Coordinates of C-alpha atoms in Angstrom, one line a residue:
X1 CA 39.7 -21.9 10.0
X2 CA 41.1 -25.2 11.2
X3 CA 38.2 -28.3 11.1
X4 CA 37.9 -27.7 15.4
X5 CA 37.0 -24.1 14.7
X6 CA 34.2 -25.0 12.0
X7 CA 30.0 -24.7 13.4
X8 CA 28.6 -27.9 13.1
X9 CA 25.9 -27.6 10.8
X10 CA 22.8 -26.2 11.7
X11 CA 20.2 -28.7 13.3
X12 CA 17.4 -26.4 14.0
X13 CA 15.3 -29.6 15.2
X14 CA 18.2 -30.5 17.7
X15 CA 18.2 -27.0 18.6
X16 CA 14.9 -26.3 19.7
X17 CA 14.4 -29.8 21.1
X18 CA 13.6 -28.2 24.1
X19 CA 11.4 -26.0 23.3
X20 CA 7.4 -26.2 23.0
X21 CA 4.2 -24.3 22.7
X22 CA 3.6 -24.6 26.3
X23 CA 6.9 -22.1 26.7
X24 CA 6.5 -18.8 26.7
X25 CA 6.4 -17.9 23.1
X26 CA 9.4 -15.1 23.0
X27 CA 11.7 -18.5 24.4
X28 CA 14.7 -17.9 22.0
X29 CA 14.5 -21.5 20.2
X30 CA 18.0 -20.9 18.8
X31 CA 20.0 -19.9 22.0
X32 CA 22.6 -23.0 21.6
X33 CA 23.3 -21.9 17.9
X34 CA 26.5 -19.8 16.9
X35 CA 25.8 -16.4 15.5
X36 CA 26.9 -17.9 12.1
X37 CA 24.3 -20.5 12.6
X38 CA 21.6 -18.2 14.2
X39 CA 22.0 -16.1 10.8
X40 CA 21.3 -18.8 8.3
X41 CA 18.3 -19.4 10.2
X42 CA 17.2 -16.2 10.1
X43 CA 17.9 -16.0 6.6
X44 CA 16.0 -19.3 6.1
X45 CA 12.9 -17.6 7.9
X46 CA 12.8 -14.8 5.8
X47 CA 12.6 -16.5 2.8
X48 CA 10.0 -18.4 4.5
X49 CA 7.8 -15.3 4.9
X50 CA 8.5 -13.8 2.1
X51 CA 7.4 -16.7 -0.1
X52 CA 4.4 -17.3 2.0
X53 CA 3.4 -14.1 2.4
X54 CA 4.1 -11.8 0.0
X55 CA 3.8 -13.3 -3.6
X56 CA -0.5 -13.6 -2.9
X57 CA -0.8 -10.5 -1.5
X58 CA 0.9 -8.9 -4.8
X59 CA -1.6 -11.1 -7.0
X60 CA -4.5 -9.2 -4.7
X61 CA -3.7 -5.6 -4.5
X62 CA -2.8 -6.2 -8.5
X63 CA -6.6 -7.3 -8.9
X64 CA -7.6 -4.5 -6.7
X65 CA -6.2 -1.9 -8.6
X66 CA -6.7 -3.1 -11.7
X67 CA -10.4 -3.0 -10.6
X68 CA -10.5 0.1 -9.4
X69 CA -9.2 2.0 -12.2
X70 CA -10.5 0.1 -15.3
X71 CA -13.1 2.4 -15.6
X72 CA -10.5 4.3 -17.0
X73 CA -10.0 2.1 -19.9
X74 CA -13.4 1.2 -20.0
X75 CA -14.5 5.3 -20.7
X76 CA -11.8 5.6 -23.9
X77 CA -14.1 2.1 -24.8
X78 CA -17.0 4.3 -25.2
X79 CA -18.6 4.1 -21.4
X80 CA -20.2 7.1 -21.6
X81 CA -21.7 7.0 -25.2
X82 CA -23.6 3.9 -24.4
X83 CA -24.6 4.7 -20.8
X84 CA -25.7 8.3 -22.1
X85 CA -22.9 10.5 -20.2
X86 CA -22.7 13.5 -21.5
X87 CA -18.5 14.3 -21.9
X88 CA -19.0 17.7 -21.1
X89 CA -20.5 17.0 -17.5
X90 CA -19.5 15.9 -14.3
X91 CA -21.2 13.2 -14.3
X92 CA -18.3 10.3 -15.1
X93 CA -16.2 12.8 -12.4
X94 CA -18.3 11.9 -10.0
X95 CA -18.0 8.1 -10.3
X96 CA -14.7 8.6 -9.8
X97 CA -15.5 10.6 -6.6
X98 CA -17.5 8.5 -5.0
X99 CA -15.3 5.2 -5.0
X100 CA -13.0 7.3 -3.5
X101 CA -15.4 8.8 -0.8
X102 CA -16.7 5.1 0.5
X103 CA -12.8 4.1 0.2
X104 CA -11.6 6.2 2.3
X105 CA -14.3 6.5 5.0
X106 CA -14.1 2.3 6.1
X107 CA -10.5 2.1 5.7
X108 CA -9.7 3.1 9.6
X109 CA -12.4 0.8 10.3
X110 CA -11.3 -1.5 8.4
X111 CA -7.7 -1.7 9.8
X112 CA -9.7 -2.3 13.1
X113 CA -11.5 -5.3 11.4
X114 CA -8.6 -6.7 10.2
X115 CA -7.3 -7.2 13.5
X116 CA -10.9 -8.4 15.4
X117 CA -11.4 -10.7 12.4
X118 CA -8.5 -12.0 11.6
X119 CA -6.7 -11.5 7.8
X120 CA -7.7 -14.7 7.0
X121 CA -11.4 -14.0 7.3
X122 CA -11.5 -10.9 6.6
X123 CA -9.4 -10.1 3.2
X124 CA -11.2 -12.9 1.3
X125 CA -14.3 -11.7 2.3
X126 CA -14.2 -8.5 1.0
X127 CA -12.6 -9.8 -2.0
X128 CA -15.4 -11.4 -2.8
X129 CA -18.2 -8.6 -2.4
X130 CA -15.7 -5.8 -4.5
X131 CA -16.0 -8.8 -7.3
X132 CA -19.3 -8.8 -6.9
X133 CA -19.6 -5.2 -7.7
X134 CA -17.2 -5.6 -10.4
X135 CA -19.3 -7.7 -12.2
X136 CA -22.4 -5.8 -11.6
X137 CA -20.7 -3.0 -13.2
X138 CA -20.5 -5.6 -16.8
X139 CA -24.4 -5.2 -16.6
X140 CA -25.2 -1.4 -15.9
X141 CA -27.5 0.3 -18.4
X142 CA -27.5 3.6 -17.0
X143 CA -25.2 6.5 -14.7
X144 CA -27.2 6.0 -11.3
X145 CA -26.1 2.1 -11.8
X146 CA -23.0 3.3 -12.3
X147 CA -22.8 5.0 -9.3
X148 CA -24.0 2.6 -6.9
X149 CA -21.5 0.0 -8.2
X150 CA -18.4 2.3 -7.5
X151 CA -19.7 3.5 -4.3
X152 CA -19.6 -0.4 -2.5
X153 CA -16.6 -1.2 -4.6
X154 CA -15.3 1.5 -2.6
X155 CA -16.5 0.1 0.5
X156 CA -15.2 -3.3 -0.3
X157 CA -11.6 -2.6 -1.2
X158 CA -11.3 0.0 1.6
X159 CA -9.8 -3.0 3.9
X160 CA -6.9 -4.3 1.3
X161 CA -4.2 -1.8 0.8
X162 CA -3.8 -0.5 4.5
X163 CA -4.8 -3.7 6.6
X164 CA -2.1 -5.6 4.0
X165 CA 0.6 -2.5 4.6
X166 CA -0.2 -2.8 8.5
X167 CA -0.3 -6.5 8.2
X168 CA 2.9 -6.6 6.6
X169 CA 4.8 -4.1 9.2
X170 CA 3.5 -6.7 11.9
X171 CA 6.0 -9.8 10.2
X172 CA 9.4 -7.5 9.6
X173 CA 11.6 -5.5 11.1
X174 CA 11.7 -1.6 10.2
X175 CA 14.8 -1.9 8.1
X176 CA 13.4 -4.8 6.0
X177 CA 9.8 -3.8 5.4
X178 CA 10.4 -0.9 3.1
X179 CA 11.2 -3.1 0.0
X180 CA 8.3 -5.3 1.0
X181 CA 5.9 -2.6 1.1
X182 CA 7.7 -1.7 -2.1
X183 CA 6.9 -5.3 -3.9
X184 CA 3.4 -5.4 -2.4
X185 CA 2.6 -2.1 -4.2
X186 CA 4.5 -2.7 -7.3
X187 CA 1.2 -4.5 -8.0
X188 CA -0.6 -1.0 -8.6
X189 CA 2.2 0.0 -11.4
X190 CA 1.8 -4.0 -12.8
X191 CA -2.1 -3.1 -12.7
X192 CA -1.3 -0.3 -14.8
X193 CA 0.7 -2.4 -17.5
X194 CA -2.0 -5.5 -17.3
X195 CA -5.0 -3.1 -17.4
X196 CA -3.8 -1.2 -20.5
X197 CA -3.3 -5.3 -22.3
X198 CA -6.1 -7.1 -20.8
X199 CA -7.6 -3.8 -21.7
X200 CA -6.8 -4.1 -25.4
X201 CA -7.2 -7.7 -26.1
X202 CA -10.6 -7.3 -23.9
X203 CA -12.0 -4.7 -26.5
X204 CA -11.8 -7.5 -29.3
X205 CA -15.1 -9.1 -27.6
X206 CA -17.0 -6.0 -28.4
X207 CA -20.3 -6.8 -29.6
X208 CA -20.2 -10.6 -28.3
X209 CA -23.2 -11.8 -27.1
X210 CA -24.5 -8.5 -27.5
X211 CA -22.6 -7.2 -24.7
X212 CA -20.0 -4.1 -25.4
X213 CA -16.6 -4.0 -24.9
X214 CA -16.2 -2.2 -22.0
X215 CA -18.9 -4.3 -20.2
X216 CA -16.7 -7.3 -21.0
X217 CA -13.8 -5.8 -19.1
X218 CA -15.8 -5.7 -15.6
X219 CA -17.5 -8.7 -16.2
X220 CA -14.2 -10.7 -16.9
X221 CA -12.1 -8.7 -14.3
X222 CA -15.0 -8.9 -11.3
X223 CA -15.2 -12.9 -12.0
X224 CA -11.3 -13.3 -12.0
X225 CA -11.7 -11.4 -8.3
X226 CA -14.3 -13.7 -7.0
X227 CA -12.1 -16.7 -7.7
X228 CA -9.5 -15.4 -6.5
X229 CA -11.4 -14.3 -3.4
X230 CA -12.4 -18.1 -2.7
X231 CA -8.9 -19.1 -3.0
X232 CA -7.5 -16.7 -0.3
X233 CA -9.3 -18.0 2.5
X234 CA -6.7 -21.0 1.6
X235 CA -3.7 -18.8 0.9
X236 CA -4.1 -16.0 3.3
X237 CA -2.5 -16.1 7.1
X238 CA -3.1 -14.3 10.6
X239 CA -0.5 -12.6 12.7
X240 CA 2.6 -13.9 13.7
X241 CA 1.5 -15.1 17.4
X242 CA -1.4 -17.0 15.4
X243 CA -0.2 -18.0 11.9
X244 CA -0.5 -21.8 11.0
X245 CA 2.2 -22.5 8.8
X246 CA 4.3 -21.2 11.7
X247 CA 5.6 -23.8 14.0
X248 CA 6.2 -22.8 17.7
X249 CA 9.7 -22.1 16.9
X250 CA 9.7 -20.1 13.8
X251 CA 6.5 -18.0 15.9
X252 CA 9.1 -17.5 18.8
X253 CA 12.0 -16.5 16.3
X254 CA 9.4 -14.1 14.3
X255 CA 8.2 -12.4 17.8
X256 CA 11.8 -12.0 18.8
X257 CA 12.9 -10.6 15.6
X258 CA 10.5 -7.6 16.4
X259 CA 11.0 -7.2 20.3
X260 CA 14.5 -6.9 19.5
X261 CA 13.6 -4.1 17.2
X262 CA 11.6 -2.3 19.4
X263 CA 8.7 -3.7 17.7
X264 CA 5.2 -5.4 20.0
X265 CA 2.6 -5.0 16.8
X266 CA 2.5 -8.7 16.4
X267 CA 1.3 -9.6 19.9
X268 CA -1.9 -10.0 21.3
X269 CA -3.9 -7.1 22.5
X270 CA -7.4 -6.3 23.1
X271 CA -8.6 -2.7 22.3
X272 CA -8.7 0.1 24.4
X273 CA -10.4 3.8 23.4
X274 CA -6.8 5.1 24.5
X275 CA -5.4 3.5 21.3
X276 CA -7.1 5.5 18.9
X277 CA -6.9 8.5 21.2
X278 CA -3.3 8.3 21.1
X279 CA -3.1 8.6 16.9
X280 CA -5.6 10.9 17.3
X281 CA -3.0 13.5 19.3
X282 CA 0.3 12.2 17.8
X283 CA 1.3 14.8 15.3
X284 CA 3.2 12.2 13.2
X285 CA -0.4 11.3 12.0
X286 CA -0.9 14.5 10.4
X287 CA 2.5 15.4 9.2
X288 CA 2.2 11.3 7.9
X289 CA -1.2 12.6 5.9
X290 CA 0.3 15.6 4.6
X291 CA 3.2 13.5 2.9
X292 CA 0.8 10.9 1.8
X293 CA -1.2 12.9 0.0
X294 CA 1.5 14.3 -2.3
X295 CA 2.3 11.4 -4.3
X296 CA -1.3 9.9 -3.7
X297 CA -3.5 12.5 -5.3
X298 CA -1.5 12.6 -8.6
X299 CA -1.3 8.6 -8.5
X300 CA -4.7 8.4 -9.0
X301 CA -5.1 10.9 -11.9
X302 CA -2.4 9.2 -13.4
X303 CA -3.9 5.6 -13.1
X304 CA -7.6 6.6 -14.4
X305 CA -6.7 9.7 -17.4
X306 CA -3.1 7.8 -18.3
X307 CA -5.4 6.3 -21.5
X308 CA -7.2 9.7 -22.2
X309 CA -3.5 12.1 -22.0
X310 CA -2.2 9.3 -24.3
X311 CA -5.1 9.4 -26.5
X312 CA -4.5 13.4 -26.5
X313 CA -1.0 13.5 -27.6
X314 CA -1.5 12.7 -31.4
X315 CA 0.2 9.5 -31.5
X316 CA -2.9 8.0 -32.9
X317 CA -6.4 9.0 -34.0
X318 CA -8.7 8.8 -31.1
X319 CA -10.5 6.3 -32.3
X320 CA -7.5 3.8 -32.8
X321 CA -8.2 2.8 -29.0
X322 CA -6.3 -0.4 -28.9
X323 CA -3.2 1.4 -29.3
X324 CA -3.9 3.9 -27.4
X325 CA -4.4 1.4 -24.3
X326 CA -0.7 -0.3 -25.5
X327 CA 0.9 3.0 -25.1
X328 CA -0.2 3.3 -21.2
X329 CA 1.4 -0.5 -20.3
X330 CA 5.6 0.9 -20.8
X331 CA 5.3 3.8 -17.7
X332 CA 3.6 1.5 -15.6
X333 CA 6.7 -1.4 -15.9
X334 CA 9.1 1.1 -15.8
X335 CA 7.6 2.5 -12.6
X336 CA 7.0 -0.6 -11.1
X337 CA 10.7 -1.8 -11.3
X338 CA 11.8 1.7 -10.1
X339 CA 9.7 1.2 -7.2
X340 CA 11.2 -2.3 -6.1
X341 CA 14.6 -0.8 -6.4
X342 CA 14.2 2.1 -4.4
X343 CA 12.6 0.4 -1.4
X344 CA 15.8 -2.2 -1.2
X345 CA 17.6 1.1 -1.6
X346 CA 16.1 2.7 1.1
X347 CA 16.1 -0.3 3.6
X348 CA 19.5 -0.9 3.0
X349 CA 20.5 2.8 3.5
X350 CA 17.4 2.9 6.7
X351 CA 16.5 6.2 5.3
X352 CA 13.0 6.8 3.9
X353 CA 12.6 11.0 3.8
X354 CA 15.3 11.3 1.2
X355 CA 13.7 9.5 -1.3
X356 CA 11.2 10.7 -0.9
X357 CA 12.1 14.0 -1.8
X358 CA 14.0 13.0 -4.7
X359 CA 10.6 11.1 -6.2
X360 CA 9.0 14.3 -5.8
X361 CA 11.7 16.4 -8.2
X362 CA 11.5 13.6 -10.7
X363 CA 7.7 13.6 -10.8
X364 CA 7.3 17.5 -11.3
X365 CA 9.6 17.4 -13.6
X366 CA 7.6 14.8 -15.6
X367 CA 4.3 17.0 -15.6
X368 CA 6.4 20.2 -16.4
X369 CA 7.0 18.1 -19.5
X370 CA 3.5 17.5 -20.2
X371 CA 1.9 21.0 -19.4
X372 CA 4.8 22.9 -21.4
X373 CA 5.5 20.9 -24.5
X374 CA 3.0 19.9 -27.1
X375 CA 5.6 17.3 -28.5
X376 CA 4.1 14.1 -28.6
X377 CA 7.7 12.4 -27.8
X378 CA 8.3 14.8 -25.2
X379 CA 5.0 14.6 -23.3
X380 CA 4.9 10.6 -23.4
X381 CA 8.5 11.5 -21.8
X382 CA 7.2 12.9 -19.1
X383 CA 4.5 10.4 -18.9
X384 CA 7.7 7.9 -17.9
X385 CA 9.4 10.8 -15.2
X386 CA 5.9 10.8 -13.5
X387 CA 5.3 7.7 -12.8
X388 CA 8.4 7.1 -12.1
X389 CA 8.3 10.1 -9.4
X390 CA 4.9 9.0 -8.3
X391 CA 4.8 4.9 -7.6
X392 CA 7.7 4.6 -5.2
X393 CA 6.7 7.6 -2.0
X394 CA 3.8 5.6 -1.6
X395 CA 5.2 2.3 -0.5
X396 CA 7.8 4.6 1.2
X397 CA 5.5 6.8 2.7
X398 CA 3.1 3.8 4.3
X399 CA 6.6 2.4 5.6
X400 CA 8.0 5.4 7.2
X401 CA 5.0 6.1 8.7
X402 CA 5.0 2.7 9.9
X403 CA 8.6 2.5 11.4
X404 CA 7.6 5.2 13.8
X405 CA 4.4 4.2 15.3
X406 CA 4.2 1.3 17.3
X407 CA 1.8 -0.5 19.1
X408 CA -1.1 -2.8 17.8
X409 CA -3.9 -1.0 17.2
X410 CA -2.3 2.5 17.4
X411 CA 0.0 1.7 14.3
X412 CA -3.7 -0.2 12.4
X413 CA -5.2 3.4 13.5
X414 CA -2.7 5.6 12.3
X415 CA -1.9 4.0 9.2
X416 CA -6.0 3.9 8.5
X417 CA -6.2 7.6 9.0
X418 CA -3.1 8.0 6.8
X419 CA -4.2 6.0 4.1
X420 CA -7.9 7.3 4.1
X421 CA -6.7 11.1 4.1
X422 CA -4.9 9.8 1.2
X423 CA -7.5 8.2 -0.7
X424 CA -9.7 11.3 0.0
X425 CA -7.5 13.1 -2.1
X426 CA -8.7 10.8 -5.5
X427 CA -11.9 13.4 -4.9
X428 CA -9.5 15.8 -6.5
X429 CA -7.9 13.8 -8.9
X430 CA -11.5 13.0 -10.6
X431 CA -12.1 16.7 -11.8
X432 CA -8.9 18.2 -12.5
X433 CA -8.7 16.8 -15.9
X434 CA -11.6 18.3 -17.7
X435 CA -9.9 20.4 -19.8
X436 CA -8.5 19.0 -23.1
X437 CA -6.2 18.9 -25.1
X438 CA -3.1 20.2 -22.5
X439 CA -4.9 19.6 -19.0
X440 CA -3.4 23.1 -17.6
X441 CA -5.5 22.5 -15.0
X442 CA -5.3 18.9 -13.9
X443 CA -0.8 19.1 -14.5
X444 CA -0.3 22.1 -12.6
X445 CA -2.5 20.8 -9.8
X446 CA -0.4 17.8 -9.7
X447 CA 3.1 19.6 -9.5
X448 CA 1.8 21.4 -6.4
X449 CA 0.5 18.3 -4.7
X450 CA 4.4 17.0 -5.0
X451 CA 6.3 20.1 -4.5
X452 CA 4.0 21.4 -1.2
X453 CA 2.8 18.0 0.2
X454 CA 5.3 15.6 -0.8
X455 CA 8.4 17.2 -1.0
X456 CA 7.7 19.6 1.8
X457 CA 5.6 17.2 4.2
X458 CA 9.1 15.1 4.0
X459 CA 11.6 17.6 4.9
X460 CA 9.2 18.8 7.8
X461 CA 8.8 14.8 8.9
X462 CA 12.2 14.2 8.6
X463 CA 13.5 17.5 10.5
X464 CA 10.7 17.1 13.0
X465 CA 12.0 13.4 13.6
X466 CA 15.6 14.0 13.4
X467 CA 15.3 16.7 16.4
X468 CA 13.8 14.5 18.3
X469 CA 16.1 11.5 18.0
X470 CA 18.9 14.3 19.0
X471 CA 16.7 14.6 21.9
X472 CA 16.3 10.9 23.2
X473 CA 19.9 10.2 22.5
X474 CA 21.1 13.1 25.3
X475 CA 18.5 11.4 27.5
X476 CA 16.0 14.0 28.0
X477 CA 13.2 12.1 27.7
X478 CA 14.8 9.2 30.2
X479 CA 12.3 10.6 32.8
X480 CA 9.3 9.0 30.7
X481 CA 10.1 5.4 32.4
X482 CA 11.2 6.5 35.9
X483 CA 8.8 4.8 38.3
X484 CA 7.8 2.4 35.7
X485 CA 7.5 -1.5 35.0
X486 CA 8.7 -3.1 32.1
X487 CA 4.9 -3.9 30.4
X488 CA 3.9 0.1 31.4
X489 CA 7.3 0.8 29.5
X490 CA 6.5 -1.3 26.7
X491 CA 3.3 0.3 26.1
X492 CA 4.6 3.4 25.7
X493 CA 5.2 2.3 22.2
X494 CA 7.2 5.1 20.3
X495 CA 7.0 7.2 23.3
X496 CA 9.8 4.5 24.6
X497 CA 13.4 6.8 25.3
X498 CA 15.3 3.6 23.4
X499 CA 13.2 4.1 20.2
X500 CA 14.8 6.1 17.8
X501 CA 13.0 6.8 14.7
X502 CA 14.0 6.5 11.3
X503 CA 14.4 9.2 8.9

């Protein structure tokens, strides 16, 4: 390229000199660039948002999982000895059950919330009551204590994982916010690894100050979550047509981003009944809930009885519980990796469905390890092939569910109902593993959670989806806009001709 040929280096100042707040915000700041120029600037707002956005909100769903599921470690640290649980009956079950109850009843309304409030309001806040609750849970003497405890953490962290996933799908385009997703929710499988050392090191204060060990992880973990609660009203940000670290331009080049996707969730709408009607009657709602509860379900067992399956596999004594937390941090950093790499993977490739489906063979064939072999090598084997199966669908799932619903409150609604079905689910996980040593029971329910919901619930999505886009392409859904403006067409959302779905 001779020197007349060369772009004068980008001046994104000089560029948008012209522009201001008073212009209509979707005024492309960057229309005098060259597209080699307009690129760098995209790629400079990307790693803008991703370094703003997306490193906090992996430091909160990590504390929010970690909080949820201690009580896992916390029950191989004698919980239900000193709180007068008998083993043999349902009564730690049903702590499990009822988080999971509160959970996912508020999390549709809490999507809502989200978007009234305003993420910077509302995240911190609830932060700070689940902490709350995680440190009354240090002080319990008793199983009704116990009970109320889980039931408003619950409550409380029903408004994190899907206003963050919905949040997140209102900043990117559909192609880039799988791996996103993907990072955010790494968290849970990092949760996993720091639960099972925090865990260990933890159970070295039993007896301090007269407080046991497994008091000392909720009281420790609930006031790490109220600090951190504080500092997100600082570190947390609203939509893209409000965000302050945003300057008019950078707002302008976000919005455009997503109009030129086919995208409208990051602009300004006020609710109308007809949104939630409209997820209501969508079918991809259902067939979205059917998926999600395939890898969901068996993430949860995994998460809480991890400890107790490794504690039953004769590596160690039972009571040699420090090692028996260790054992549970390797499948949870192996996961979490897996689960980064397969959401680049699956942006990069715009396909969601096929991974899916190949998660959901790896998986079973991880718990066909543990419920035929009694090989202690074998079965912690399988411990790796299942989580490995089980972490990365989720982040898929809440992203291909998300690239296919548009509209602001419809895609907050669908995703709420999605999510909560989902979460329902961890009702089942808390009683299928009753029955030691092999957990026939609590395996082979698993491995038909992934091979009829997950696997199956993805090849109907994707074939239901596919047929469709075959559909819109010939133009026989072009008679959807006849007659109509350009807002009435915009608010058809994924009902638009142009919007293909992904697959």
């Amino acid at each position: 390229m001779s020197e007349v040929e060369k772009p004068s280096p980008i001046n994104i100042g000089a560029a948008a000199s012209s522009f201001s707040s008073d212009l209509d915000p979707l005024t492309d700041p960057d229309a005098g660039l060259s597209e080699a120029q307009k690129k760098e600037v995209e790629r400079k707002l990307l790693w803008k948002l991703d370094l703003t956005l997306i490193p906090w909100l992996c430091l909160l769903y990590l504390i929010c999982f970690l909080d949820r599921t201690n009580i896992g470690n916390a029950k191989i640290a004698h919980l239900e000895k000193d709180l007068g649980i008998d083993p043999k009956s349902m009564k730690y079950a049903a702590t499990l059950i009822i988080f999971f109850v509160s959970y996912a009843l508020f999390e549709v309304l809490a999507n809502f919330l989200l978007k009234k409030w305003k993420p910077s309001r509302f995240i911190p806040c609830i932060m700070i009551v689940w902490g709350f609750c995680m440190l009354g849970m240090g002080f319990v003497k008793n199983w009704s204590g116990l009970m109320a405890a889980r039931w408003f953490l619950g409550l409380a962290e029903a408004g994190l994982f899907p206003g963050v996933n919905y949040y997140l799908s209102c900043w990117y385009k559909r192609n880039e916010f799988g791996v996103r997703a993907a990072i955010f929710f790494s968290a849970a499988a990092l949760a996993g690894s720091f639960g099972g050392l925090l865990a260990a090191a933890i159970q070295k204060m039993d007896g301090l100050r007269g407080i046991a060990g497994w008091a000392w992880i909720f009281i420790i973990e609930g006031v790490l979550t109220i600090v951190v609660g504080i500092l997100s009203f600082f570190m947390v940000h609203d939509f893209p047509d409000e965000a302050k670290f945003l300057d008019p331009e950078d707002r302008a080049r976000v919005l455009l981003r997503l109009k030129n996707d086919n995208q409208h969730s990051a602009k300004h709408e006020d609710f109308k009944w007809d949104y939630m009607w409209a997820a209501i009657k969508d079918w991809k709602t259902y067939n979205g809930m059917l998926i999600y509860m395939g890898p969901l379900m068996p993430l949860y067992s995994f998460s809480v009885f991890l400890p107790t399956i490794i504690q039953s596999m004769s590596f160690t004594s039972p009571d040699q519980i420090v090692k028996n937390q260790l054992l549970s941090v390797p499948p949870y950093a192996v996961a979490a990796v897996l689960t980064v790499a397969v959401g680049f993977w699956s942006d990069r490739s715009q396909k969601r469905g096929v991974f899916i489906m190949g998660s959901a063979a790896v998986a079973t064939v991880g718990f066909v390890m543990l419920i035929a072999s009694t090989n202690p090598a074998v079965q912690y084997a399988g411990t790796f092939l299942g989580a490995m199966g089980i972490y990365p669908p989720i982040s898929l799932t809440i992203a291909w569910v998300a690239n296919n619903v548009e509209g602001v409150y419809k895609r907050g609604i669908v995703l709420g109902f999605v999510i909560g079905w989902g979460n329902l689910n961890g009702v089942v996980s808390s009683v299928i593993y009753r029955w030691s040593p092999r957990y026939f029971q609590g395996h082979g329910t698993i491995i038909a959670y992934l091979v009829v919901c997950m696997f199956g619930g993805s090849l109907l999505f994707a074939t239901l989806l596919s047929m469709e886009n075959k559909k819109r392409r010939r133009g026989e859904r072009d008679d959807w806009v006849q007659g109509k403006t350009e807002a009435e067409i915009n608010a058809l959302g994924d009902k638009r001709p142009d919007f293909l779905y992904t697959i």
